PDB file of C-alpha atoms in Angstrom:
ATOM      1  CA  MET A1455      86.800  86.985  94.704  1.00  0.00           C
ATOM      2  CA  SER A1456      85.173  89.053  97.405  1.00  0.00           C
ATOM      3  CA  GLY A1457      83.880  87.504 100.568  1.00  0.00           C
ATOM      4  CA  GLY A1458      86.993  87.474 102.717  1.00  0.00           C
ATOM      5  CA  SER A1459      90.582  88.476 102.549  1.00  0.00           C
ATOM      6  CA  LYS A1460      93.054  86.084 101.034  1.00  0.00           C
ATOM      7  CA  SER A1461      96.646  85.864 102.112  1.00  0.00           C
ATOM      8  CA  PRO A1462      99.462  85.935  99.566  1.00  0.00           C
ATOM      9  CA  ALA A1463      99.205  82.127  99.537  1.00  0.00           C
ATOM     10  CA  GLY A1464      95.484  82.336  98.709  1.00  0.00           C
ATOM     11  CA  VAL A1465      94.313  81.335 102.203  1.00  0.00           C
ATOM     12  CA  ARG A1466      91.141  82.999 103.450  1.00  0.00           C
ATOM     13  CA  GLY A1467      90.214  84.270 106.858  1.00  0.00           C
ATOM     14  CA  ALA A1468      92.173  83.733 110.042  1.00  0.00           C
ATOM     15  CA  PRO A1469      95.732  83.282 108.642  1.00  0.00           C
ATOM     16  CA  PHE A1470      95.504  86.553 106.681  1.00  0.00           C
ATOM     17  CA  TRP A1471      93.983  88.368 109.655  1.00  0.00           C
ATOM     18  CA  LEU A1472      96.756  86.987 111.861  1.00  0.00           C
ATOM     19  CA  MET A1473      99.477  88.206 109.459  1.00  0.00           C
ATOM     20  CA  GLN A1474      97.994  91.697 109.558  1.00  0.00           C
ATOM     21  CA  ARG A1475      97.889  91.708 113.356  1.00  0.00           C
ATOM     22  CA  LEU A1476     101.383  90.252 113.773  1.00  0.00           C
ATOM     23  CA  SER A1477     102.908  92.761 111.385  1.00  0.00           C
ATOM     24  CA  ALA A1478     101.149  95.568 113.279  1.00  0.00           C
ATOM     25  CA  LEU A1479     102.446  94.139 116.553  1.00  0.00           C
ATOM     26  CA  VAL A1480     106.011  94.166 115.200  1.00  0.00           C
ATOM     27  CA  LEU A1481     105.583  97.672 113.768  1.00  0.00           C
ATOM     28  CA  ALA A1482     104.418  99.267 117.022  1.00  0.00           C
ATOM     29  CA  PRO A1483     107.686  98.930 118.990  1.00  0.00           C
ATOM     30  CA  LEU A1484     109.782  99.619 115.884  1.00  0.00           C
ATOM     31  CA  ALA A1485     107.891 102.850 115.212  1.00  0.00           C
ATOM     32  CA  LEU A1486     108.196 103.871 118.858  1.00  0.00           C
ATOM     33  CA  TRP A1487     111.942 103.136 118.721  1.00  0.00           C
ATOM     34  CA  LEU A1488     112.272 105.294 115.580  1.00  0.00           C
ATOM     35  CA  VAL A1489     110.422 108.266 117.068  1.00  0.00           C
ATOM     36  CA  LEU A1490     112.301 108.117 120.365  1.00  0.00           C
ATOM     37  CA  SER A1491     115.667 107.618 118.651  1.00  0.00           C
ATOM     38  CA  LEU A1492     115.166 110.559 116.328  1.00  0.00           C
ATOM     39  CA  ALA A1493     113.956 112.722 119.218  1.00  0.00           C
ATOM     40  CA  ALA A1494     117.127 111.868 121.154  1.00  0.00           C
ATOM     41  CA  LEU A1495     119.421 113.137 118.395  1.00  0.00           C
ATOM     42  CA  ASP A1496     121.067 116.483 119.134  1.00  0.00           C
ATOM     43  CA  THR A1497     120.188 117.784 115.704  1.00  0.00           C
ATOM     44  CA  MET A1498     118.592 116.433 112.545  1.00  0.00           C
ATOM     45  CA  ASP A1499     121.285 117.555 110.149  1.00  0.00           C
ATOM     46  CA  HIS A1500     122.521 115.170 107.469  1.00  0.00           C
ATOM     47  CA  GLY A1501     125.796 114.264 109.169  1.00  0.00           C
ATOM     48  CA  VAL A1502     124.239 113.367 112.517  1.00  0.00           C
ATOM     49  CA  VAL A1503     121.481 111.273 110.973  1.00  0.00           C
ATOM     50  CA  THR A1504     123.970 109.518 108.666  1.00  0.00           C
ATOM     51  CA  VAL A1505     126.174 108.560 111.622  1.00  0.00           C
ATOM     52  CA  TRP A1506     123.082 107.360 113.492  1.00  0.00           C
ATOM     53  CA  ILE A1507     121.970 105.175 110.556  1.00  0.00           C
ATOM     54  CA  ALA A1508     125.517 103.820 110.165  1.00  0.00           C
ATOM     55  CA  SER A1509     125.300 102.206 113.605  1.00  0.00           C
ATOM     56  CA  PRO A1510     124.821  98.429 113.096  1.00  0.00           C
ATOM     57  CA  ALA A1511     121.908  98.205 115.538  1.00  0.00           C
ATOM     58  CA  THR A1512     120.172 101.172 113.932  1.00  0.00           C
ATOM     59  CA  ALA A1513     120.688  99.785 110.429  1.00  0.00           C
ATOM     60  CA  VAL A1514     119.198  96.423 111.411  1.00  0.00           C
ATOM     61  CA  LEU A1515     116.209  97.939 113.231  1.00  0.00           C
ATOM     62  CA  LEU A1516     115.568 100.467 110.456  1.00  0.00           C
ATOM     63  CA  SER A1517     115.693  97.694 107.845  1.00  0.00           C
ATOM     64  CA  ALA A1518     113.293  95.590 109.914  1.00  0.00           C
ATOM     65  CA  LEU A1519     110.957  98.571 110.198  1.00  0.00           C
ATOM     66  CA  VAL A1520     110.992  99.178 106.451  1.00  0.00           C
ATOM     67  CA  VAL A1521     110.415  95.532 105.508  1.00  0.00           C
ATOM     68  CA  THR A1522     107.633  95.100 108.071  1.00  0.00           C
ATOM     69  CA  ALA A1523     105.961  98.366 107.065  1.00  0.00           C
ATOM     70  CA  CYS A1524     106.033  97.420 103.375  1.00  0.00           C
ATOM     71  CA  PHE A1525     104.605  93.970 104.145  1.00  0.00           C
ATOM     72  CA  HIS A1526     101.876  95.470 106.349  1.00  0.00           C
ATOM     73  CA  MET A1527     101.087  98.084 103.689  1.00  0.00           C
ATOM     74  CA  ALA A1528     100.751  95.386 101.020  1.00  0.00           C
ATOM     75  CA  LEU A1529      98.348  93.404 103.214  1.00  0.00           C
ATOM     76  CA  GLY A1530      96.206  96.471 103.865  1.00  0.00           C
ATOM     77  CA  LEU A1531      96.119  97.542 100.230  1.00  0.00           C
ATOM     78  CA  GLN A1532      95.202  94.013  99.208  1.00  0.00           C
ATOM     79  CA  VAL A1533      92.165  94.147 101.481  1.00  0.00           C
ATOM     80  CA  ILE A1534      91.133  97.482  99.969  1.00  0.00           C
ATOM     81  CA  ILE A1535      91.482  96.094  96.447  1.00  0.00           C
ATOM     82  CA  GLU A1536      89.501  92.967  97.324  1.00  0.00           C
ATOM     83  CA  ASP A1537      86.753  95.071  98.890  1.00  0.00           C
ATOM     84  CA  TYR A1538      86.391  97.685  96.145  1.00  0.00           C
ATOM     85  CA  VAL A1539      87.530  96.129  92.854  1.00  0.00           C
ATOM     86  CA  HIS A1540      84.790  93.837  91.613  1.00  0.00           C
ATOM     87  CA  VAL A1541      86.351  92.682  88.352  1.00  0.00           C
ATOM     88  CA  GLU A1542      88.452  89.562  88.908  1.00  0.00           C
ATOM     89  CA  ARG A1543      91.119  90.513  86.388  1.00  0.00           C
ATOM     90  CA  GLY A1544      91.391  94.031  87.822  1.00  0.00           C
ATOM     91  CA  GLU A1545      91.634  92.635  91.330  1.00  0.00           C
ATOM     92  CA  THR A1546      94.384  90.228  90.325  1.00  0.00           C
ATOM     93  CA  ILE A1547      96.356  92.926  88.502  1.00  0.00           C
ATOM     94  CA  GLY A1548      95.903  95.355  91.400  1.00  0.00           C
ATOM     95  CA  ILE A1549      97.105  92.865  93.996  1.00  0.00           C
ATOM     96  CA  LEU A1550     100.072  91.892  91.827  1.00  0.00           C
ATOM     97  CA  ALA A1551     100.990  95.560  91.328  1.00  0.00           C
ATOM     98  CA  VAL A1552     100.767  96.199  95.079  1.00  0.00           C
ATOM     99  CA  ARG A1553     102.976  93.209  95.868  1.00  0.00           C
ATOM    100  CA  ILE A1554     105.586  94.160  93.279  1.00  0.00           C
ATOM    101  CA  GLY A1555     105.528  97.821  94.289  1.00  0.00           C
ATOM    102  CA  SER A1556     105.807  96.996  97.990  1.00  0.00           C
ATOM    103  CA  ALA A1557     108.681  94.592  97.385  1.00  0.00           C
ATOM    104  CA  LEU A1558     110.528  97.145  95.233  1.00  0.00           C
ATOM    105  CA  LEU A1559     110.007  99.840  97.842  1.00  0.00           C
ATOM    106  CA  ALA A1560     111.398  97.549 100.564  1.00  0.00           C
ATOM    107  CA  VAL A1561     114.428  96.587  98.459  1.00  0.00           C
ATOM    108  CA  VAL A1562     115.250 100.201  97.584  1.00  0.00           C
ATOM    109  CA  ALA A1563     114.808 101.402 101.170  1.00  0.00           C
ATOM    110  CA  VAL A1564     116.895  98.600 102.688  1.00  0.00           C
ATOM    111  CA  GLY A1565     119.493  99.198  99.974  1.00  0.00           C
ATOM    112  CA  ALA A1566     119.646 102.857 100.970  1.00  0.00           C
ATOM    113  CA  VAL A1567     120.080 101.953 104.638  1.00  0.00           C
ATOM    114  CA  LEU A1568     122.846  99.469 103.763  1.00  0.00           C
ATOM    115  CA  LYS A1569     124.555 102.013 101.532  1.00  0.00           C
ATOM    116  CA  ILE A1570     124.646 104.514 104.390  1.00  0.00           C
ATOM    117  CA  ALA A1571     125.601 101.862 106.973  1.00  0.00           C
ATOM    118  CA  THR A1572     128.512 100.536 104.910  1.00  0.00           C
ATOM    119  CA  GLY A1573     129.636 103.893 103.582  1.00  0.00           C
ATOM    120  CA  VAL A1574     129.567 102.611 100.003  1.00  0.00           C
ATOM    121  CA  ASN A1575     129.151 105.335  97.387  1.00  0.00           C
TER     122      ASN A1575
END
């Protein structure tokens, strides 16, 4: 299976490369926003950060950051697996595990943000 990265749809080359670059392009301003927003907080205690996350704009941007980061991470890990795992079955299992793990991480993280944003216990 080596010889070029495949996208989640099995496409080789440019589309996969483009997805990696686009996700990085989306991540850059979101990460900058996160760093600047956290730096602007008076304090980093639980109450202040919880109120900050509960803001609708913050919750949306934080969720977008998490989903994009998990997607970007999955793409990068897939490339590593394709480059270094030379047994087709191992490669397939590794990529599947990365996709499932990344999706679960995104769901749990967005769920946590929504829980804080809505105040649901």
